[in-house]
Short mmCIF file of C-alpha atoms in Angstrom, two decimals:
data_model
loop_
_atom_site.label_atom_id
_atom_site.label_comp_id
_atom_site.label_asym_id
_atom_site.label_seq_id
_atom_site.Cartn_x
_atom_site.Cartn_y
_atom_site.Cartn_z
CA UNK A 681 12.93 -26.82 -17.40
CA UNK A 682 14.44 -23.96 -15.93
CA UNK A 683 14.29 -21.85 -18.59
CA UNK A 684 10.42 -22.24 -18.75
CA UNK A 685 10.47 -21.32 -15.01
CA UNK A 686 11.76 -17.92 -15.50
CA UNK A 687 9.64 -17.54 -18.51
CA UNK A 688 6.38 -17.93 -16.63
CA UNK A 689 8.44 -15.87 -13.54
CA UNK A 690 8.55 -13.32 -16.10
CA UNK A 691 5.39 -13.46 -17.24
CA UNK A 692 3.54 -13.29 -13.90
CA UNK A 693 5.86 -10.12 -13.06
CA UNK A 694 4.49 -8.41 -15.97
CA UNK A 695 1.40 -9.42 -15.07
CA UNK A 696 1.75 -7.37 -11.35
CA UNK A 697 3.30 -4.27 -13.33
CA UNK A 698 0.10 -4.00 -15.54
CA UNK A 699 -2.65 -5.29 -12.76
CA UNK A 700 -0.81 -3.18 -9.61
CA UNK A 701 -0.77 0.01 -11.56
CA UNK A 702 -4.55 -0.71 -12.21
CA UNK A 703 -5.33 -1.17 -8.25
CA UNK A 704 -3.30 1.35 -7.33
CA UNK A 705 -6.26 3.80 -7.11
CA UNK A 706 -8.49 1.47 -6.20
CA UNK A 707 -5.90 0.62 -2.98
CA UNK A 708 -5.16 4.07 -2.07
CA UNK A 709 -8.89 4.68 -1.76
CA UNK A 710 -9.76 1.47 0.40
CA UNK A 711 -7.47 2.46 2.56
CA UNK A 712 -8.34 5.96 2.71
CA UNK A 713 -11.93 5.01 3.51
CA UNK A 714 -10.85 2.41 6.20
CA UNK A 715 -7.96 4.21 8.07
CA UNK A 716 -7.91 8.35 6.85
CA UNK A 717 -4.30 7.26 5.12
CA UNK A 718 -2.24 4.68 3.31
CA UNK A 719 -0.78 2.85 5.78
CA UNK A 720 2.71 1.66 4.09
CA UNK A 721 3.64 -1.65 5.67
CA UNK A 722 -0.06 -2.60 4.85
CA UNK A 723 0.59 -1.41 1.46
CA UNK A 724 3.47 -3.19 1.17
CA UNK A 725 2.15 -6.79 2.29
CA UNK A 726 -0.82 -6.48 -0.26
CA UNK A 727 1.66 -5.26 -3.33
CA UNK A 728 3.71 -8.34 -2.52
CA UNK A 729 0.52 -10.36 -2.06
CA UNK A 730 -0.13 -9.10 -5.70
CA UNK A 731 3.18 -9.95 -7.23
CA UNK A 732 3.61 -13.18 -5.35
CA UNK A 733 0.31 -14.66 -6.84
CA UNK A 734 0.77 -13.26 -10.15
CA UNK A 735 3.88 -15.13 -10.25
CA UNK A 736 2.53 -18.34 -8.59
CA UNK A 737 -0.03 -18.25 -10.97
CA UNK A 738 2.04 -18.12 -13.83
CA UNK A 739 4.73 -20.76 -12.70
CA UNK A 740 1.07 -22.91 -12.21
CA UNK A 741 -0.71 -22.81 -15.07
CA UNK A 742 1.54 -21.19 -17.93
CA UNK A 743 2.41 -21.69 -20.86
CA UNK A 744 -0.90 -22.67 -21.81
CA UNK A 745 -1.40 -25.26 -24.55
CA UNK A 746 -3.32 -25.28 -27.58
CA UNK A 747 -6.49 -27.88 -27.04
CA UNK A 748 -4.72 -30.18 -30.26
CA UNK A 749 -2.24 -31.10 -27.99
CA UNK A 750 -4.31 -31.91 -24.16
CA UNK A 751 -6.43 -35.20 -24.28
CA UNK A 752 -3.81 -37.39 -25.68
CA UNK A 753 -4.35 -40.41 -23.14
CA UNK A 754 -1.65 -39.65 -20.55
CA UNK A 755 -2.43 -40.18 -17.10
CA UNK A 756 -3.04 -36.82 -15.23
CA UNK A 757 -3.73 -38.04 -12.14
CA UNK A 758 -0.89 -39.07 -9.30
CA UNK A 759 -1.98 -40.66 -6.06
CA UNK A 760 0.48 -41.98 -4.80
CA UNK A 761 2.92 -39.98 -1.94
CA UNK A 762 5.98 -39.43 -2.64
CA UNK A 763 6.49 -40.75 -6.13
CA UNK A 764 8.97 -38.05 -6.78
CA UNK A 765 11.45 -40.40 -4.94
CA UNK A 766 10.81 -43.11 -7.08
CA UNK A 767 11.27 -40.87 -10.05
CA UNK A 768 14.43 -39.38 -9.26
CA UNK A 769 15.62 -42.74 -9.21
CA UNK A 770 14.41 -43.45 -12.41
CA UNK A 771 16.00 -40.37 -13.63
CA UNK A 772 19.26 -41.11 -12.27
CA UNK A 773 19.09 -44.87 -13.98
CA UNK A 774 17.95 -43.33 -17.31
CA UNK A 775 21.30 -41.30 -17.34
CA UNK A 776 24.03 -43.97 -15.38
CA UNK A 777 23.95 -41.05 -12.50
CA UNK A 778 24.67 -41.43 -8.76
CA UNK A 779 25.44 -39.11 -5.93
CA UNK A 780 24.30 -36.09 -4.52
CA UNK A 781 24.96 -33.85 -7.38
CA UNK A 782 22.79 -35.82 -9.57
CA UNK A 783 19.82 -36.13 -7.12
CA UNK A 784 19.82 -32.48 -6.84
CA UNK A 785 19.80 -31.60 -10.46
CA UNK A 786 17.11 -34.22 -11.51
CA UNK A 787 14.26 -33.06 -13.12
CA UNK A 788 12.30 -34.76 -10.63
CA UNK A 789 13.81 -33.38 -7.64
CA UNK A 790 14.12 -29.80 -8.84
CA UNK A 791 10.51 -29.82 -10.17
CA UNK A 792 9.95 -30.69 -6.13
CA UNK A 793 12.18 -27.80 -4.96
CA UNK A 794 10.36 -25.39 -6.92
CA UNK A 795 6.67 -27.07 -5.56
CA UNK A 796 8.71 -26.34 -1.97
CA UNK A 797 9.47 -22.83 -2.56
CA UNK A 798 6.44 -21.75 -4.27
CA UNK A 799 4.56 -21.98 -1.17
CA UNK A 800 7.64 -20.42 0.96
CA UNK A 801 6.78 -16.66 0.77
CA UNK A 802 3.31 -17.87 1.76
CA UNK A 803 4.23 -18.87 5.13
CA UNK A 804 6.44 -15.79 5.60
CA UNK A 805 4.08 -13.58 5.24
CA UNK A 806 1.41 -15.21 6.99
CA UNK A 807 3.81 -15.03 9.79
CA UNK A 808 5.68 -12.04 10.13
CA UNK A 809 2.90 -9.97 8.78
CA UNK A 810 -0.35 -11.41 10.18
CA UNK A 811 1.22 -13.62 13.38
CA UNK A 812 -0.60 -16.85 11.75
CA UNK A 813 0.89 -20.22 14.01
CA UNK A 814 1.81 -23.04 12.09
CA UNK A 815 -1.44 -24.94 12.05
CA UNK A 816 -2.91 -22.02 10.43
CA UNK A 817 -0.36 -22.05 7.94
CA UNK A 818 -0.22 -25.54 6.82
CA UNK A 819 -4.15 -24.76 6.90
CA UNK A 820 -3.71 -22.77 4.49
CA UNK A 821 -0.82 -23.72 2.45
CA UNK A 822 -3.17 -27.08 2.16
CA UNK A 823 -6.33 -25.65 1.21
CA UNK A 824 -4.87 -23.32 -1.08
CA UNK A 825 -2.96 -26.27 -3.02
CA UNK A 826 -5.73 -28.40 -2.93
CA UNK A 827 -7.79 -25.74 -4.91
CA UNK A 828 -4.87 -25.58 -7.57
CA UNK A 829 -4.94 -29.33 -7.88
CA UNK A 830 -9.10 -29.40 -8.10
CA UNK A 831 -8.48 -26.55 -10.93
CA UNK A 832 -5.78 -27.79 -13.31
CA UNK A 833 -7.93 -31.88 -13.03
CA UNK A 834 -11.20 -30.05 -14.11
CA UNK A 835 -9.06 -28.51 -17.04
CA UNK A 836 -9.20 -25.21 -15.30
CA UNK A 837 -12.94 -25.92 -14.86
CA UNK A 838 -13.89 -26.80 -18.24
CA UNK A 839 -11.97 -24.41 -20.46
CA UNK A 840 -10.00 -27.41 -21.75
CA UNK A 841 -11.24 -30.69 -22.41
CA UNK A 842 -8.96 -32.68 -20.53
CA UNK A 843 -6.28 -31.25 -17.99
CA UNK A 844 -3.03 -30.75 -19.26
CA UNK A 845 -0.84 -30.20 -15.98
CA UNK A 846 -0.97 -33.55 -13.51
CA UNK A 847 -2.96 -33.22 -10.39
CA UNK A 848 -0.58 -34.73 -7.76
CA UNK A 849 -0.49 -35.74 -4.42
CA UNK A 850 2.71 -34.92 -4.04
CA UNK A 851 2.12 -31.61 -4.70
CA UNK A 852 0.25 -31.12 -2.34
CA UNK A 853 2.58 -32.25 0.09
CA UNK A 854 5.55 -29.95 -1.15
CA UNK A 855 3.24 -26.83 -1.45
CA UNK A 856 1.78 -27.83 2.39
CA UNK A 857 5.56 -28.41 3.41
CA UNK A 858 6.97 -25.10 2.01
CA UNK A 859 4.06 -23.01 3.46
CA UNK A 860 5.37 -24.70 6.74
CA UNK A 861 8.86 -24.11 5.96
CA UNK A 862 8.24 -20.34 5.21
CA UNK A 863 6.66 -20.05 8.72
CA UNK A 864 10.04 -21.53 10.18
CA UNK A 865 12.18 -19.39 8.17
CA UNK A 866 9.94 -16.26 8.67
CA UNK A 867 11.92 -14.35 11.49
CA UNK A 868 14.67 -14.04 9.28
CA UNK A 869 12.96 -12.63 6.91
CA UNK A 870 14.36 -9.01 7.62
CA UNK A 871 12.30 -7.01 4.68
CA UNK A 872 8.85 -8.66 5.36
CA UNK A 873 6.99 -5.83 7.59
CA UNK A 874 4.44 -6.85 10.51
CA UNK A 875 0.92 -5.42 10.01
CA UNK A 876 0.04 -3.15 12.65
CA UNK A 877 -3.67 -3.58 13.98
CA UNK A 878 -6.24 -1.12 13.12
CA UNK A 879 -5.85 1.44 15.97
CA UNK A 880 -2.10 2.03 14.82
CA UNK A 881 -3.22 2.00 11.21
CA UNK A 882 -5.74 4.82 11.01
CA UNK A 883 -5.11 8.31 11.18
CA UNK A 884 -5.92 10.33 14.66
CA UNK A 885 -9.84 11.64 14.77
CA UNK A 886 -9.86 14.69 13.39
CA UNK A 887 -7.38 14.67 10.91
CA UNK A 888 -7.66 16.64 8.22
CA UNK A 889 -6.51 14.03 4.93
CA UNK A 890 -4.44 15.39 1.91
CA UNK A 891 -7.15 14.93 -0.88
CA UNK A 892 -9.53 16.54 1.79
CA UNK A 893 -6.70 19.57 1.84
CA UNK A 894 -6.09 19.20 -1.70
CA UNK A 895 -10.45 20.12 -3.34
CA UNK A 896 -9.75 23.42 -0.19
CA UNK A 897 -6.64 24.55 -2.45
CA UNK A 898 -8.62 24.13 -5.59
CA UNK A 899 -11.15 26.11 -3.98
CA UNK A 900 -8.41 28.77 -2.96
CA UNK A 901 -6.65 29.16 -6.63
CA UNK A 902 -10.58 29.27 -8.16
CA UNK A 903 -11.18 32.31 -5.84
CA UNK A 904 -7.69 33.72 -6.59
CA UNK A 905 -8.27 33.24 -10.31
CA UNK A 906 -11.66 34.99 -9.90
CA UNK A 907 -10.21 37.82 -8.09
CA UNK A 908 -7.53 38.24 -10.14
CA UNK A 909 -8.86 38.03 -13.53
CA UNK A 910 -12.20 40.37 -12.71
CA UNK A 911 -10.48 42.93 -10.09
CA UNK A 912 -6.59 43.10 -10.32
CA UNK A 913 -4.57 44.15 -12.87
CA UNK A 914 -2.58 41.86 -15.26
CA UNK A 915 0.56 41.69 -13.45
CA UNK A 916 2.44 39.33 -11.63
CA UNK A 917 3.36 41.67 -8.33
CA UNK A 918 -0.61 41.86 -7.68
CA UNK A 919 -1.28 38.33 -9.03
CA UNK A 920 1.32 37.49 -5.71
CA UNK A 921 -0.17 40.29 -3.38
CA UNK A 922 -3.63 38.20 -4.02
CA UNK A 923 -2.28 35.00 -2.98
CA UNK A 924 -0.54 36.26 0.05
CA UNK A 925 -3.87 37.69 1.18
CA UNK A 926 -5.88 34.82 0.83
CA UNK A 927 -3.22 32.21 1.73
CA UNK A 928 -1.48 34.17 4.65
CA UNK A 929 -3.40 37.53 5.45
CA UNK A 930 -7.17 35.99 5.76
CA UNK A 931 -5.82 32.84 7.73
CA UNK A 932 -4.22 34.84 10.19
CA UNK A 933 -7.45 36.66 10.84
CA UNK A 934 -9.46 34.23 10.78
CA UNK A 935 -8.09 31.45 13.12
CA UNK A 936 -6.42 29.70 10.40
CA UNK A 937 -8.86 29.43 7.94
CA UNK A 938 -9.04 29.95 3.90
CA UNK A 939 -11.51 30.11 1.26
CA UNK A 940 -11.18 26.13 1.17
CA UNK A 941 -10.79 25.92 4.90
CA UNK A 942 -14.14 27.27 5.48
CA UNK A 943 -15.65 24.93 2.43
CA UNK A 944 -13.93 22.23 3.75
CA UNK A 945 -13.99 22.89 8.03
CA UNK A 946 -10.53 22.68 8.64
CA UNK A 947 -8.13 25.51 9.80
CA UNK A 948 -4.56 25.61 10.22
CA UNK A 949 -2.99 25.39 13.73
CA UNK A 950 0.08 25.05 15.67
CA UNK A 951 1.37 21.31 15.77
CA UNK A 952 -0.19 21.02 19.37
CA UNK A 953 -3.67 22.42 18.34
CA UNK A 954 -2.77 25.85 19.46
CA UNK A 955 -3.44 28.99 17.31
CA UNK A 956 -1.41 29.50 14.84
CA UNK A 957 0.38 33.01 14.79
CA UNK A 958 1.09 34.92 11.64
CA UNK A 959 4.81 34.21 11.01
CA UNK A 960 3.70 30.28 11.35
CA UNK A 961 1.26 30.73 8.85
CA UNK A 962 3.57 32.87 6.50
CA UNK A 963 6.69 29.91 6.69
CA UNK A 964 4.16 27.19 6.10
CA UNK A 965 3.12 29.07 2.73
CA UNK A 966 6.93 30.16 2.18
CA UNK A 967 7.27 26.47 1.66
CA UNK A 968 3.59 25.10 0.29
CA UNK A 969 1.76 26.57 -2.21
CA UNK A 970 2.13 30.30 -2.03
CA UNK A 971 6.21 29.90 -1.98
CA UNK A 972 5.39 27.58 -5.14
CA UNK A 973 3.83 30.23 -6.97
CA UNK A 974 5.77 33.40 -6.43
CA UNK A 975 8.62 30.88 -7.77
CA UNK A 976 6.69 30.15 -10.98
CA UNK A 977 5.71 34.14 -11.01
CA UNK A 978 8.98 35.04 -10.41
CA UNK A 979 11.90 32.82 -10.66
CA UNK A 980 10.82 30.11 -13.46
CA UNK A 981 11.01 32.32 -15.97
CA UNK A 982 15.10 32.67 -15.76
CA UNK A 983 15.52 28.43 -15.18
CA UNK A 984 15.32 25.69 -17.75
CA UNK A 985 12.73 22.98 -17.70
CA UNK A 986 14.56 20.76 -15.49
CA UNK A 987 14.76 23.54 -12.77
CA UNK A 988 11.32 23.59 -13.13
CA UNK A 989 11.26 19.19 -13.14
CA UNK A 990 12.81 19.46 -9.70
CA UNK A 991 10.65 21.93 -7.93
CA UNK A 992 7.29 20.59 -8.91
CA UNK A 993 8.75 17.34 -7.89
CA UNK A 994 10.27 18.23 -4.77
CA UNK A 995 6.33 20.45 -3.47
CA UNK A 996 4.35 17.11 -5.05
CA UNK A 997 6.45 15.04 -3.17
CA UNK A 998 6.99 17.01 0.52
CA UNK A 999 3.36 18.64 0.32
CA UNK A 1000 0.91 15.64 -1.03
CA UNK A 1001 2.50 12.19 -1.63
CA UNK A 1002 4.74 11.64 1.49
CA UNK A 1003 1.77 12.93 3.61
CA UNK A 1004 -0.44 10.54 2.49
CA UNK A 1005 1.55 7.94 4.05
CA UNK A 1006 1.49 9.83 6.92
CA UNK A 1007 -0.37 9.31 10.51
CA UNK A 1008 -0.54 13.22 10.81
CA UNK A 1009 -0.65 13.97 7.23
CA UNK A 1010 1.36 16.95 7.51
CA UNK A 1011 3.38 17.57 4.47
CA UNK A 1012 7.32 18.96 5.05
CA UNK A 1013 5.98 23.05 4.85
CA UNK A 1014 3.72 22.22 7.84
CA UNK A 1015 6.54 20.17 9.45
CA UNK A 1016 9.23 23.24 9.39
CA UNK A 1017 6.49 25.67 10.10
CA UNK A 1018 5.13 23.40 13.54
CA UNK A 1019 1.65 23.51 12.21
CA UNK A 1020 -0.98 21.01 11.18
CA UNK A 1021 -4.69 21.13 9.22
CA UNK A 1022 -7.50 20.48 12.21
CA UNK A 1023 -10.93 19.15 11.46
CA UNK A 1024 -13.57 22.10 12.50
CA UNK A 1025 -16.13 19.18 12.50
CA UNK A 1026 -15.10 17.58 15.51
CA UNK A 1027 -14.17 21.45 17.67
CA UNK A 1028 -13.99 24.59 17.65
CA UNK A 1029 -11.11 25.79 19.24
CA UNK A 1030 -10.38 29.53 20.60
CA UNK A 1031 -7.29 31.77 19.47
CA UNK A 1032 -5.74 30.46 23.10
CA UNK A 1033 -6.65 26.96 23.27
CA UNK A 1034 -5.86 23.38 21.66
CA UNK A 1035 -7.58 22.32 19.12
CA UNK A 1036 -9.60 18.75 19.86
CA UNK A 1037 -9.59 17.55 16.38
CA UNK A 1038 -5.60 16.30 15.36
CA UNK A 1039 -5.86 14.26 18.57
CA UNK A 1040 -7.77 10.91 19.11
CA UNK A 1041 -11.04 11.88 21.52
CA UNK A 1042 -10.89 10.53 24.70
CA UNK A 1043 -13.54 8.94 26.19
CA UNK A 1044 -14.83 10.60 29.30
CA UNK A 1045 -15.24 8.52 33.15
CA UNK A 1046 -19.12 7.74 33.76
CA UNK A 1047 -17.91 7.42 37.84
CA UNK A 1048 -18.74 9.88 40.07
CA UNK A 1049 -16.22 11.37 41.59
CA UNK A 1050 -15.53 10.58 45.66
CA UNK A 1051 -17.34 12.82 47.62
CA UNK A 1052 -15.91 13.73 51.69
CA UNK A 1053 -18.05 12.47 54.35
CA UNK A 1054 -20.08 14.88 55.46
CA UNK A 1055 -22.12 13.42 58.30
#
């Protein structure tokens, strides 16, 4: 029995590797939509939403059978509560068994155990992540069992013939009872993260997102290709000079912006929405883009691929994927540098004054203002 258990536990985790790489995308854009970022502990609850079900799933309805062997006149139907006790004992009679240790290692009563803790992680979560009470939970925990139950008696509506796993009542008690027990046992569960409403969730009005930042570089290295390849030479010292310009020199004159930045409206500023002086501007390339390519201009020539491994790993990683997750979105060059991309949409902001955008707007008093008595 066991050993079929961690074959369909198996099984249902492959299941999450294959389907979870598929919704990856699909999650990362959801939740750029909804919130202007992934919001991790959000990501986290649905991945293990993901996994958990695959798994349940499996441990439910796998292995399936072929259709020779369903329909052989067994009763698949149990209405009776709590017939597991009454088959432990018959268990423990079958073998000349008593005690404790025999209870426990039944078929019966581990077959109950595992109907228990399937429903566990169900009431965890719905706890600690989405502050559910316990009437919700069993709610749940019921209605969800109950639509198992209605599935495998209709021979998982129809596909089969006959049903092939027994629709029980006392399932539907364990599964109820563990999604209750979970909900006890949920403060302890350390690792299980509390969803944070929607105002903590979404990014600040005005900020600028990474893919948004990401189509203004593209723009940037198109018009530095262009210029390069039609006006400078074929070297790698003007090639650099050409970046510089457009990536430090025209920002700085410009109140931040580039190429992309004025495609895109956003400009570069100080972290509090002040402009952004040169030397700012020339550290936050130093450790972005333009500091990535006078390395591949001039040092990745004299290192081995795995030099080369690290660094695009290490500018992937600080610039675009740990921003992402990111209330600010500001990768680790804009984090040395103090500055931050700001939404032109939303302000326009002088070479003096804070920007409006990386902040969220506030909303402005419709009361008047006392006025003195002046009779």
């Amino acid at each position: 029995m066991l050993s079929s258990y961690w074959e369909s536990i198996r099984t249902g985790f492959f299941a999450f590797v294959g389907v979870g790489a598929l919704v990856l995308l699909p999650l990362v854009a959801l939740h750029y939509y909804r919130f202007g970022r992934v919001e991790p502990r959000r990501a986290l609850v649905l991945y293990g939403l993901l996994a958990y079900g695959l798994v349940a799933l499996a441990l439910i309805f796998l292995p399936f059978p072929a259709r020779s062997q369903v329909c052989q006149g067994e009763q698949m139907l149990s209405t009776t509560p709590f017939q597991w006790v009454t088959d432990v004992r018959n268990n423990l009679a079958a073998t000349g068994r008593s005690g404790l240790p025999a209870v426990v290692t039944s078929s019966a009563f581990v077959q109950q155990a595992f109907n228990v803790a399937l429903f566990v992680p169900l009431g965890v979560v719905l706890r600690k992540s989405y502050g559910r009470g316990p009437l919700t939970v069993v709610a749940i925990g019921f209605a969800l069992s109950l639509a198992v139950e209605v599935v495998q008696y209709t021979g998982n509506f129809g596909v089969y013939p006959c049903p092939y796993r027994i629709s029980d009542v006392d399932d539907l008690i364990s599964n109820t009872g563990g999604a209750l027990l979970g909900w006890v046992l949920a403060p302890a569960a350390l690792v299980v993260p509390a969803v944070p409403p929607s105002a903590d969730s979404a990014a600040p009005a005005g900020t600028v997102t990474v893919p948004r930042r990401v189509v203004g570089l593209m723009a940037d290295l198109l018009v530095l290709l262009v210029i390069s390849r039609l006006v400078l030479p074929e070297e790698p010292g003007w090639f650099l000079a050409a970046a510089v310009a457009l990536r430090v020199a025209l920002p700085s004159l410009t109140g931040g912006r580039t190429a992309g930045g004025w495609l895109l409206r956003y400009q570069v500023r100080r972290a509090d929405g002040a402009w952004a002086n040169p030397a700012r501007i020339a550290v936050r390339e130093l450790f972005g883009v333009t500091g990535f390519l006078a390395y591949a201009v001039l040092v990745s020539p004299a290192l081995g691929t795995w030099g080369d491994l690290a660094v695009v790993a290490l500018v992937l990683l600080g610039a675009f994927a740990v921003p992402v997750f990111r209330r600010d979105q500001r990768g680790w060059h804009e984090r040395i540098s103090g500055t931050r991309a700001v939404s032109t949409a939303i302000a326009e902001p002088g070479p003096g004054g804070p920007a409006q955008g990386g902040e969220p707007l506030q909303r402005r008093s419709t009361a008047r203002e006392p006025q003195p008595d002046r009779r």
